[in-house]
Coordinates of C-alpha atoms in Angstrom, one line a residue:
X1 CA 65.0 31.3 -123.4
X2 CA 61.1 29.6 -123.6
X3 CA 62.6 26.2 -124.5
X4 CA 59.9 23.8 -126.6
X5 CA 59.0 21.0 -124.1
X6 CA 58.7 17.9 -126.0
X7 CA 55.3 16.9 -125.3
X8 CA 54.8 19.6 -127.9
X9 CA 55.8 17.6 -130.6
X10 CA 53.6 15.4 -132.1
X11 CA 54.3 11.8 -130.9
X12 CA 54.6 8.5 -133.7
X13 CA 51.6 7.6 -134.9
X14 CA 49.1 10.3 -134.2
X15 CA 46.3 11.7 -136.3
X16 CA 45.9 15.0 -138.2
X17 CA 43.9 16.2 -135.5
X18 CA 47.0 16.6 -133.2
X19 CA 46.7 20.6 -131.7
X20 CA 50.0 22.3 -133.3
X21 CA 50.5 25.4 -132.6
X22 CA 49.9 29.5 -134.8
X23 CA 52.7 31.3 -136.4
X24 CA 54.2 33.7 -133.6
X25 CA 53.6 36.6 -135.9
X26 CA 54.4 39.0 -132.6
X27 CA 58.3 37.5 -133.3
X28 CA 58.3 38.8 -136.9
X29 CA 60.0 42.3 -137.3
X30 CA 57.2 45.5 -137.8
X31 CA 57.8 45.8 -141.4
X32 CA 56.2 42.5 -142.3
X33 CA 54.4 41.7 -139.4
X34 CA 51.0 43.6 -140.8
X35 CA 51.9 42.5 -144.3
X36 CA 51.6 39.3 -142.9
X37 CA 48.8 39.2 -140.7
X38 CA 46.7 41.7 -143.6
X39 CA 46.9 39.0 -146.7
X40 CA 45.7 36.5 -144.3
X41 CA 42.8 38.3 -143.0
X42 CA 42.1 39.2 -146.7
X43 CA 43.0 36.0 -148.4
X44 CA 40.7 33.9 -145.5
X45 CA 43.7 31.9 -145.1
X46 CA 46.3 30.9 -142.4
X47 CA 48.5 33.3 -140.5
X48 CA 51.4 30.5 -141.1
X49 CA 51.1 30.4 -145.0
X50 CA 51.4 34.0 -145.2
X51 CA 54.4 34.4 -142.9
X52 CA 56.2 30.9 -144.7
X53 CA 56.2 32.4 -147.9
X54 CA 57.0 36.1 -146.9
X55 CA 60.1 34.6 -144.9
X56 CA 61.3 32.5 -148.6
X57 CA 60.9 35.9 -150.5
X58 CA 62.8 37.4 -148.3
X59 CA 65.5 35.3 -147.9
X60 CA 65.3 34.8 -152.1
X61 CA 66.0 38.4 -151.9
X62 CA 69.7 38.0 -149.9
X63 CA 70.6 34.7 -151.2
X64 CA 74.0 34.4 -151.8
X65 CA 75.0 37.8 -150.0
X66 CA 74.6 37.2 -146.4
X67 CA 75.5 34.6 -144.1
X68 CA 75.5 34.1 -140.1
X69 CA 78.4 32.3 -138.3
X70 CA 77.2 31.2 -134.5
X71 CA 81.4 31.2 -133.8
X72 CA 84.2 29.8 -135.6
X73 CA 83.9 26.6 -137.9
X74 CA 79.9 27.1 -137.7
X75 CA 78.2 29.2 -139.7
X76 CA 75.4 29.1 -142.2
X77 CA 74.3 31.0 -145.5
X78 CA 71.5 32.8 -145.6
X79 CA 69.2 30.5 -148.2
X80 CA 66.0 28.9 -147.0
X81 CA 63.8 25.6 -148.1
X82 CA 60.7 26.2 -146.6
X83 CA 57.1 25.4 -148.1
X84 CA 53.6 26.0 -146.7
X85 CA 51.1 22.9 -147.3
X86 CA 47.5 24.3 -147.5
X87 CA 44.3 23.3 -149.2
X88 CA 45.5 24.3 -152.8
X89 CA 42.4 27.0 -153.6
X90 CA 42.5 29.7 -155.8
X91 CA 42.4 31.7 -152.3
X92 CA 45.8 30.3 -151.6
X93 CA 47.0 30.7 -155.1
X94 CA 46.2 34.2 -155.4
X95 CA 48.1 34.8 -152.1
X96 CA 51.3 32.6 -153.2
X97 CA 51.3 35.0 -156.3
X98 CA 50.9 38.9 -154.7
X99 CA 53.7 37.7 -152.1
X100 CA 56.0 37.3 -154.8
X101 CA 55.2 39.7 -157.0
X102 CA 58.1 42.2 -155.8
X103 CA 60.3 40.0 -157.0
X104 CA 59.0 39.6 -161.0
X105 CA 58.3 43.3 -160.5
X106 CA 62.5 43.5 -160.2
X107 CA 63.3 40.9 -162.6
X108 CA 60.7 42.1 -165.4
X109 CA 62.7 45.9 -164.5
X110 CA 66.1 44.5 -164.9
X111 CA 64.9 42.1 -167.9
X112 CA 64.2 45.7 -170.3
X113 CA 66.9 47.3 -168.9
X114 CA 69.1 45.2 -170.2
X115 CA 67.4 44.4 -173.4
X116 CA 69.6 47.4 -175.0
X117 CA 72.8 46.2 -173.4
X118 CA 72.2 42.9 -174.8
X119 CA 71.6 44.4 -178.0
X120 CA 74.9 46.0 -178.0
X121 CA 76.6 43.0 -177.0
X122 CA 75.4 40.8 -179.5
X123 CA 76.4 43.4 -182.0
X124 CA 80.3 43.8 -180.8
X125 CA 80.3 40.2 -180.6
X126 CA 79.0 39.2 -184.0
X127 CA 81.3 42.0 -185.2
X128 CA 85.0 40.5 -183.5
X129 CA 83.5 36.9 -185.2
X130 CA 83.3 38.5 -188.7
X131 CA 87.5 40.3 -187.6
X132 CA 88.5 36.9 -186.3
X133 CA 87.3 35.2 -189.6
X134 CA 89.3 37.4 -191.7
X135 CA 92.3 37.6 -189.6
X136 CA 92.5 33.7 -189.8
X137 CA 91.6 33.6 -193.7
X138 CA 95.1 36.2 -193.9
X139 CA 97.3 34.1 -191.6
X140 CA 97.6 36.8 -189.2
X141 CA 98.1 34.5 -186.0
X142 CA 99.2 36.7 -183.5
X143 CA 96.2 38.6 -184.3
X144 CA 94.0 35.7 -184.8
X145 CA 95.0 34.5 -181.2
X146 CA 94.7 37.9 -179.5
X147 CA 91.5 38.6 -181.2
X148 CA 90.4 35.0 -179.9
X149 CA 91.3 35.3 -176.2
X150 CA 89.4 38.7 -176.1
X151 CA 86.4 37.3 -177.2
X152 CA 86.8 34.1 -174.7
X153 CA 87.1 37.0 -171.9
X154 CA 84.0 38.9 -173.0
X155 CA 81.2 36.7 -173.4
X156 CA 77.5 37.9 -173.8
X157 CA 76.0 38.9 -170.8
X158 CA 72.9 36.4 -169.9
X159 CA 69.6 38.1 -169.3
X160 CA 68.9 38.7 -165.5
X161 CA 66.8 36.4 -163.9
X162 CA 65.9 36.0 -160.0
X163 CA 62.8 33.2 -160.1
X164 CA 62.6 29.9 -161.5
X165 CA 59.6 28.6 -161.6
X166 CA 57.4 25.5 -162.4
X167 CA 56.3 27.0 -166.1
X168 CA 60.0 27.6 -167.1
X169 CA 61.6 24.9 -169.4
X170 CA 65.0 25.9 -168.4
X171 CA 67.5 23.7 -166.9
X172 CA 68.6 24.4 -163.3
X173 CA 72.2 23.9 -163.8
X174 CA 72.1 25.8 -166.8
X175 CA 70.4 28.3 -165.0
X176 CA 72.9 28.7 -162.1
X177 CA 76.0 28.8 -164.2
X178 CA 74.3 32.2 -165.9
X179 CA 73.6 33.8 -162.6
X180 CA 76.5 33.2 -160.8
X181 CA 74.8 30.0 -158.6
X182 CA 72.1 32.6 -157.1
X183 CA 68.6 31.8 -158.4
X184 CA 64.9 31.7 -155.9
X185 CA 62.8 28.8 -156.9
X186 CA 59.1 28.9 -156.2
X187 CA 57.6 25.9 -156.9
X188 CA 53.8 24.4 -156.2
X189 CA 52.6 20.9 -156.4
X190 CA 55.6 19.8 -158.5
X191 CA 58.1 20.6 -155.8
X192 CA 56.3 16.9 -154.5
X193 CA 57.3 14.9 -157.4
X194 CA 61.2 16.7 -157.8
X195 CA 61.8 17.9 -154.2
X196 CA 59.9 16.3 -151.6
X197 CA 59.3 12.6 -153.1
X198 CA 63.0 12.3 -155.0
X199 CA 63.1 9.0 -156.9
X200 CA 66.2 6.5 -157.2
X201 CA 66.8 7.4 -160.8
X202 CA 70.6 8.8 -161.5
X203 CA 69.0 11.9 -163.4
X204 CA 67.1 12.5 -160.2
X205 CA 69.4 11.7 -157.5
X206 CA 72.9 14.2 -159.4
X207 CA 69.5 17.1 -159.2
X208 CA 68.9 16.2 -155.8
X209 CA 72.3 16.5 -155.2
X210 CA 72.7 20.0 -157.0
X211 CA 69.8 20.9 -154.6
X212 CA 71.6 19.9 -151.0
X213 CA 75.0 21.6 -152.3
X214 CA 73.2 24.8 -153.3
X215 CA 71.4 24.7 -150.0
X216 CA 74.5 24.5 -148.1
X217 CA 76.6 27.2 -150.2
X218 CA 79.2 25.2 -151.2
X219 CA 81.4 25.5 -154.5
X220 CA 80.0 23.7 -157.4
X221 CA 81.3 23.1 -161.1
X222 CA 78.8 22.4 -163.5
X223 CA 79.6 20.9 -166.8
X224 CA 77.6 22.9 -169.8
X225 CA 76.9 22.5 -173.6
X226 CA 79.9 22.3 -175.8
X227 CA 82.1 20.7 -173.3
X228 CA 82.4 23.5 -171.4
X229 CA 83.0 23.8 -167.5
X230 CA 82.0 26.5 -165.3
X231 CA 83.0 27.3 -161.3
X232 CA 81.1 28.5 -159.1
X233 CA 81.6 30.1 -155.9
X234 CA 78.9 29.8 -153.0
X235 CA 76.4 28.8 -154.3
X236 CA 72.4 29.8 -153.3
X237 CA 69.4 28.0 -154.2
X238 CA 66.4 29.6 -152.1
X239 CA 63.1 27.2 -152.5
X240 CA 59.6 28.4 -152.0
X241 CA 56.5 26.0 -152.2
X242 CA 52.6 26.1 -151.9
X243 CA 52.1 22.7 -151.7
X244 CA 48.4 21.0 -151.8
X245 CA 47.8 18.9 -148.5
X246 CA 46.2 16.1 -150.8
X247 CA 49.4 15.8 -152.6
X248 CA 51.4 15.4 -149.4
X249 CA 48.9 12.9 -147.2
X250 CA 49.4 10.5 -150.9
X251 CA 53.3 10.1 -150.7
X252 CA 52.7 7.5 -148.3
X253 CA 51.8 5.2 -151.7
X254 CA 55.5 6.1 -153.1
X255 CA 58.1 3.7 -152.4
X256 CA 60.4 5.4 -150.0
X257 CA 63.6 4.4 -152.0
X258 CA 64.3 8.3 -151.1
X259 CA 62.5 11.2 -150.2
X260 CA 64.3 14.1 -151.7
X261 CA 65.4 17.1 -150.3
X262 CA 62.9 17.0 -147.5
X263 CA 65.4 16.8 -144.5
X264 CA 66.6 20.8 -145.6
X265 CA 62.6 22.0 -145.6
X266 CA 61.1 23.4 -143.3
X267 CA 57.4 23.0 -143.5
X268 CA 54.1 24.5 -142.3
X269 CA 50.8 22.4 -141.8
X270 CA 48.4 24.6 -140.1
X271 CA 44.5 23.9 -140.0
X272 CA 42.4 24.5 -141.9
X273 CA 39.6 26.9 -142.7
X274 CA 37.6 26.2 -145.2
X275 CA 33.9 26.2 -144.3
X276 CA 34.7 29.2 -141.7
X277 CA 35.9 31.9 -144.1
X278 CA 34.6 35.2 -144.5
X279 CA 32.6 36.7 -147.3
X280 CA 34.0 40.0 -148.8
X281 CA 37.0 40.5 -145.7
X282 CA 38.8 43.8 -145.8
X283 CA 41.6 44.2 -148.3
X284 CA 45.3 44.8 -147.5
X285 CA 46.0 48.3 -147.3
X286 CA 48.3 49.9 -149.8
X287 CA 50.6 51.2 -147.3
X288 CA 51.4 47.5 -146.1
X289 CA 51.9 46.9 -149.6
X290 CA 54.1 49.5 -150.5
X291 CA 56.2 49.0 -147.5
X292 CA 56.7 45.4 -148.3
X293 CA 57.5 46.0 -151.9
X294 CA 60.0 48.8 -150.6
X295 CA 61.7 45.8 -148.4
X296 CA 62.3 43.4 -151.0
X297 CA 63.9 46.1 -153.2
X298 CA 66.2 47.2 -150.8
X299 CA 67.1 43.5 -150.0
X300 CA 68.0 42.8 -153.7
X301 CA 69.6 46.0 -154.2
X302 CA 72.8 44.7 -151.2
X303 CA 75.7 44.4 -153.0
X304 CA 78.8 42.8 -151.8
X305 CA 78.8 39.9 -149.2
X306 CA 78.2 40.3 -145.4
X307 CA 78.8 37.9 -142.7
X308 CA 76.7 38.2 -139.4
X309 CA 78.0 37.5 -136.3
X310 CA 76.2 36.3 -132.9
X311 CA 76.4 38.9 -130.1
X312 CA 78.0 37.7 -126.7
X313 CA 74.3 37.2 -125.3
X314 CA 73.1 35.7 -128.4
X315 CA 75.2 33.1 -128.5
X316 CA 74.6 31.8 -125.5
X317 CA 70.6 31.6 -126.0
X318 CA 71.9 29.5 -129.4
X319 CA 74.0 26.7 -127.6
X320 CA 70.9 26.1 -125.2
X321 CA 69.3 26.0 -128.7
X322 CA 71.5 24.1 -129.9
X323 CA 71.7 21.2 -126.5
X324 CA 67.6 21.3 -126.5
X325 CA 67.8 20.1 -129.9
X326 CA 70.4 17.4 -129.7
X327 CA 68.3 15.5 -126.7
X328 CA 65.8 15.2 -129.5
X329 CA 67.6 13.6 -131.3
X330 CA 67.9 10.7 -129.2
X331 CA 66.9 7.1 -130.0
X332 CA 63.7 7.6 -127.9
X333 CA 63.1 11.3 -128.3
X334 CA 60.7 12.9 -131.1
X335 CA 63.3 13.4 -133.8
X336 CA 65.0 9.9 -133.2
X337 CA 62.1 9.2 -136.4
X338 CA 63.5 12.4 -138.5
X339 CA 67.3 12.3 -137.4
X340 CA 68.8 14.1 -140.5
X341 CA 65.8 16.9 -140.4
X342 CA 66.6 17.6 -136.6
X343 CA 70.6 17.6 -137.5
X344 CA 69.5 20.6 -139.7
X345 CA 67.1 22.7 -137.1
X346 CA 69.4 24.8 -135.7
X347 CA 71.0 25.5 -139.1
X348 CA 68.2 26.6 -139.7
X349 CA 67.3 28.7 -136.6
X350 CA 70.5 30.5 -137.7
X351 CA 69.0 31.2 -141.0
X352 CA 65.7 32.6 -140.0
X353 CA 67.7 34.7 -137.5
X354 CA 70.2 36.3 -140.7
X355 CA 66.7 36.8 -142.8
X356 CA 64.9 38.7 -139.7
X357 CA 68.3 40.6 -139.0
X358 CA 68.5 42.0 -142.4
X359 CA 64.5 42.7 -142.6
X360 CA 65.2 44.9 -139.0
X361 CA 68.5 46.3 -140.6
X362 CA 66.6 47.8 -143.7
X363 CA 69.1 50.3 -145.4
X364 CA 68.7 50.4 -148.8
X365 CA 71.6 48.9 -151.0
X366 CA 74.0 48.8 -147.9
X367 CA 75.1 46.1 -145.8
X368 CA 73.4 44.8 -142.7
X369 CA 75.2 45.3 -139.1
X370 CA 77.2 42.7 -138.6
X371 CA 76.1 42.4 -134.7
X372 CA 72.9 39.8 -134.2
X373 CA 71.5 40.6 -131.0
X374 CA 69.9 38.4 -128.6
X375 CA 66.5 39.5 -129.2
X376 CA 67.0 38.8 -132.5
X377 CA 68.0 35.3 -131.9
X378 CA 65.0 34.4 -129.6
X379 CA 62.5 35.1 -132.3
X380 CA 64.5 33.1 -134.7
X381 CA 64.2 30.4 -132.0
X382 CA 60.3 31.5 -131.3
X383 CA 59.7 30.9 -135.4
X384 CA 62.1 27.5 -135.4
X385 CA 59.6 25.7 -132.4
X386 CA 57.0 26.6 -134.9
X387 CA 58.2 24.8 -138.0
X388 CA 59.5 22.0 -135.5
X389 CA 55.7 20.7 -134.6
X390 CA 54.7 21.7 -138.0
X391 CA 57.1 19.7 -139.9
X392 CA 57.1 16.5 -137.7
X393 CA 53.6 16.1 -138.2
X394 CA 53.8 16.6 -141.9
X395 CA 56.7 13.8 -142.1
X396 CA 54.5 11.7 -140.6
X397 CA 51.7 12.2 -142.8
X398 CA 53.6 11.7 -145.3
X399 CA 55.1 8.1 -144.2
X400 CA 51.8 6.9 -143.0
X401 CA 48.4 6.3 -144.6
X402 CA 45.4 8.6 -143.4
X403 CA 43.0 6.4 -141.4
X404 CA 40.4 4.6 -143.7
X405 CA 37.0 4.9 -142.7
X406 CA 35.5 2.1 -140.7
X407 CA 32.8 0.4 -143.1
X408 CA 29.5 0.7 -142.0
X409 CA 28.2 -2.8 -141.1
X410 CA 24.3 -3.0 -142.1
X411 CA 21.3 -3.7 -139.5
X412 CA 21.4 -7.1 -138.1
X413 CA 18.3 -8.6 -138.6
X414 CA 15.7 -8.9 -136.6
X415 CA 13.5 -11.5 -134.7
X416 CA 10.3 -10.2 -135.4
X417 CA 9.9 -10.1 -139.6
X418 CA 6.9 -11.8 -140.9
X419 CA 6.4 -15.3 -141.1
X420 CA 6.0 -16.5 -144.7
X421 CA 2.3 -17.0 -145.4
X422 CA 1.3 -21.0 -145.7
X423 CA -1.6 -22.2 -147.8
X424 CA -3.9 -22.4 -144.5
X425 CA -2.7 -18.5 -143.9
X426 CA -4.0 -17.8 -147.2
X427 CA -7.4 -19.5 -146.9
X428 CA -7.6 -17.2 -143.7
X429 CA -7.3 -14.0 -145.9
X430 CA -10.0 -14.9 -148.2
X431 CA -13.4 -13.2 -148.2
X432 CA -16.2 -15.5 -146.3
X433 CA -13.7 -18.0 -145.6
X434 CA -13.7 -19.2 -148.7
X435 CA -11.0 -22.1 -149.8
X436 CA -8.2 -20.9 -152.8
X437 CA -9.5 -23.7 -155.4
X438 CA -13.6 -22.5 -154.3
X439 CA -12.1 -19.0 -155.5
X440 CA -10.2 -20.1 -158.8
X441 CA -13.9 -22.4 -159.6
X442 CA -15.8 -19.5 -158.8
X443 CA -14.3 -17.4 -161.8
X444 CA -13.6 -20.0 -164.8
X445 CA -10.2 -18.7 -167.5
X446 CA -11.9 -17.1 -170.5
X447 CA -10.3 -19.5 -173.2
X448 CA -8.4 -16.9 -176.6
X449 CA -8.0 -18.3 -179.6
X450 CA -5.1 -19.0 -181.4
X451 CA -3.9 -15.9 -183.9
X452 CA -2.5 -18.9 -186.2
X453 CA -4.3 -21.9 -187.2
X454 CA -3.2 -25.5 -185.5
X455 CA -1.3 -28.0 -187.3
X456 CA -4.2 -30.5 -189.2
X457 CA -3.5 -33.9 -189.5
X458 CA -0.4 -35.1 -191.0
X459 CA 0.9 -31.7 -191.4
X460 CA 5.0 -30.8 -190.0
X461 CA 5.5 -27.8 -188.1
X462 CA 8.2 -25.1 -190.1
X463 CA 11.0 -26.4 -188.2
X464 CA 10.6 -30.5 -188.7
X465 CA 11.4 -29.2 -192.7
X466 CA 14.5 -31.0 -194.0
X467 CA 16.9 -28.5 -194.6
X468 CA 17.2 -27.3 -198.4
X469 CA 20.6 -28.6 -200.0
X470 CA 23.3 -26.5 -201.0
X471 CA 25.3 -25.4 -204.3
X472 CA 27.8 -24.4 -205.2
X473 CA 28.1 -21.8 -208.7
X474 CA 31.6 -21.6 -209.5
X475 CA 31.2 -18.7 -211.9
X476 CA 29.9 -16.4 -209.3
X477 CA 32.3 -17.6 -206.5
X478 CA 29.1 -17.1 -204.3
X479 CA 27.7 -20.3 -202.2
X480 CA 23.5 -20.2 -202.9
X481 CA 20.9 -22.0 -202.3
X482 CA 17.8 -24.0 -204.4
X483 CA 15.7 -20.9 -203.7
X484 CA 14.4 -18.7 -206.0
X485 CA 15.5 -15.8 -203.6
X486 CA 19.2 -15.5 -204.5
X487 CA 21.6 -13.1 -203.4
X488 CA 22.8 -10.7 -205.8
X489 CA 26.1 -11.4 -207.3
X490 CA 29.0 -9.7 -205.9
X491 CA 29.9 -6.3 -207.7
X492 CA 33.3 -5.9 -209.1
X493 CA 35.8 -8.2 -210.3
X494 CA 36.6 -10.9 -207.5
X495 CA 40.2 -10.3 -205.5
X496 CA 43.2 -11.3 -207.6
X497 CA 43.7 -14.8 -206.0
X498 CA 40.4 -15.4 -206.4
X499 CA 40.3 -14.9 -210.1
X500 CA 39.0 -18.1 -212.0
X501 CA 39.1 -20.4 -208.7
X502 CA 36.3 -21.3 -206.1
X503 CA 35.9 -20.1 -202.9
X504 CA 38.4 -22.3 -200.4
X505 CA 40.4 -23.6 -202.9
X506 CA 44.8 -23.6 -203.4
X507 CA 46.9 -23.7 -199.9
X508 CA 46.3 -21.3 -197.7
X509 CA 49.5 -18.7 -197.5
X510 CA 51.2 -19.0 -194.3

């Protein structure tokens, strides 16, 4: 097996410049290998965006239907967390849209399908309402009762639905109870604020908690209007993000009272390109296209439940996995840092390795082998030492602070300015070495007069006037002067408590 060495793992504390390494694309199976590698070449974006969200798709598609057991007591659904962090363009937009597009294709399919059905339904049931009125109007109980249970046992059907997304206003436990607890959710820079940076609030914490139990396929019962309680049975959540690399480098502000759901993500950080893309690059041809949409239909159409099982060979390349990993984990290995993320890497291997099974096992509607083979396996591994380096440095972007830039002191001064001129300087610069005061002699100030006549004898300037005294005219309610030029009285009749007093006068209402 090509175990990760641990040098390969970014150590505490270093920068974003840290070499990680490509997506192994040569470990992904044939069928969406050239999908793959043909939306990055023609979305001018990362080999490891691509391949992230084309591995959450597909495991969206066999949520809930297929799990993987390494032996007895240890086994895994088949439900994936992974997002791809990248520079949030419309490039990468685009792409996070066309990769799932199969899916709404489906959904928006089995959405008019049913619309009839639903019809129908509505119909039969508004009709056994109108019965069960008039059975209980007539006193006909055993009727009345029968009537009731049958319409307790039939309810309406919900409307299909495979994606929840960040537009949707639905609630997420609302949603599960209608589709059985198996629902994708593709999320982009919001899965930060609900999923990645969590917050201590109960609301928050009992959806967190929804989150890690769906994750892990256990049995949930959620509690819905009307007092109602429904079961549920293995439960699938499969999350898919494009998330913005700003948006991750500022959770270091948050408080990290808790940070979500991250430990069950696997992320993807690669470098870069902008500033090195392509004008105009090739499209993706329509046969990759077509074979890719074929995939996912034939991964939603399973039905049933299968449980894979690790080949004699394959297990073996899993426990050395599975012992690489756990001297990680140790207090001064690279996931002592990330402890509850590393407990959950080879859980994870085990996932990628069901989702790449079932992609290689492509039979439409039917069941996948139940055999995992080692080769299998080793690309799983391959794909699992590439979100390992990839999401240890994005956990430590996201607890650290990028690195401020250094200010840029200014120029010291120096030695050599100018000397400030001195009077003697200045007699130095003047023409025939002539003195200031011979200058300022030489041309005599050409004396302007005045625009305004001087005071004459025993005349006051305006402002030694003794100020004119004041009056006051009760009947106007207006305070004036002994001027001719009066201000007009005040138009209207005066305010109410005003009427028939001076200005000022009665006690002031507290």
């Amino acid at each position: 097996m090509n175990s990760l060495p641990h040098p390969s793992v970014p150590p505490a504390g270093t920068s974003s410049d840290f070499p990680l390494p490509c997506f192994p694309t040569w470990h992904l199976p044939p069928a969406v290998r050239d999908y793959v590698i043909g939306e990055a070449t023609a979305s001018q974006t990362p080999d490891a965006v691509a391949a992230t969200l084309v591995l959450g798709v597909c495991s969206a598609a066999i949520g809930g239907k297929v799990s993987i057991a390494a032996r007895p007591g240890c086994s895994q659904p088949s439900n994936l967390f992974v997002a791809a962090i990248n520079d949030g363009t419309n490039h990468e937009a685009s792409l996070f849209t066309r990769i799932r597009r199969p899916l709404e294709v489906i959904e928006m399919g089995r959405v008019n399908a049913a619309r009839s059905v639903q019809a129908e339904e509505k119909s039969r049931l508004r009709q056994a309402h109108l019965r069960l009125r008039e059975l209980e109007r007539d006193f006909a109980r055993p009727q009345a009762f029968a009537l009731a249970k049958e319409i307790a046992d039939n309810p309406l059907l919900p409307v299909p639905r495979l994606i929840l997304d960040d537009s949707s206003t639905a609630k997420l436990s609302t949603v599960l109870a209608q589709q059985q607890g198996h629902i994708a959710r593709f999320s982009g820079v919001a899965a930060v604020r609900e999923l990645l940076a969590g917050s201590a609030a109960q609301s928050n914490l009992a959806r967190q908690e929804l989150y890690r139990k769906a994750y892990r396929g256990e049995s949930i019962t959620l509690d819905q209007p009307g007092g109602q309680r429904v079961a549920l049975q293995q439960t699938a959540i499969t999350c898919v993000c494009a998330i913005p690399r700003s948006a991750v480098e500022g959770l270091h502000k948050r408080p990290q009272q808790s940070r979500g759901v991250t430990d069950c993500f696997l992320l993807a950080m690669p470098k870069s390109k902008l500033g090195q893309r392509k004008i105009a690059p090739p499209a993706v041809a329509e046969a990759c296209n077509q074979q890719y949409a074929t995939l996912v239909q034939d991964l939603i159409a399973i039905e049933g439940h299968a449980t894979l099982r690790l080949s004699d060979a394959a297990r073996h390349s899993f426990e050395a996995w599975e012992a690489e990993v756990e001297t990680m984990l140790a207090p001064d290995a690279p996931l002592a840092s990330f402890a509850a993320w590393g407990d959950n890497l080879t859980g994870n291997t085990l996932r990628i390795a069901a989702v790449l099974h079932c992609i290689r096992q492509q039979k439409e509607g039917e069941l996948p082998d139940t055999d995992v083979s080692a080769e299998t396996i080793e690309a799983a591994i391959g794909i699992a030492q590439f979100f390992l380096a990839h999401t240890v440095a994005a956990l430590q972007t996201m607890q650290n602070a990028p690195p401020k830039p250094e200010p840029q002191t200014p120029p010291a001064a120096s030695d050599n300015r100018s000397p400030v001129p001195t009077p003697a300087d200045a007699d130095q610069l003047l023409p025939n070495n002539e003195s200031v005061d011979q200058q300022q002699s030489a041309s005599p100030t050409k004396f302007v007069a005045p625009a305004k006549p001087l005071l004459t004898e025993g005349s006051q300037p305006d402002w030694a006037a003794s100020p004119k005294p004041l009056s006051m005219n009760p009947g106007q309610h207006v305070c004036t002067s002994n001027t001719s030029e009066q201000p007009p009285p005040r138009p209207g009749r005066p305010p109410r408590k005003f009427r028939g007093k001076p200005v000022g006068s009665g006690k002031r209402k507290h």
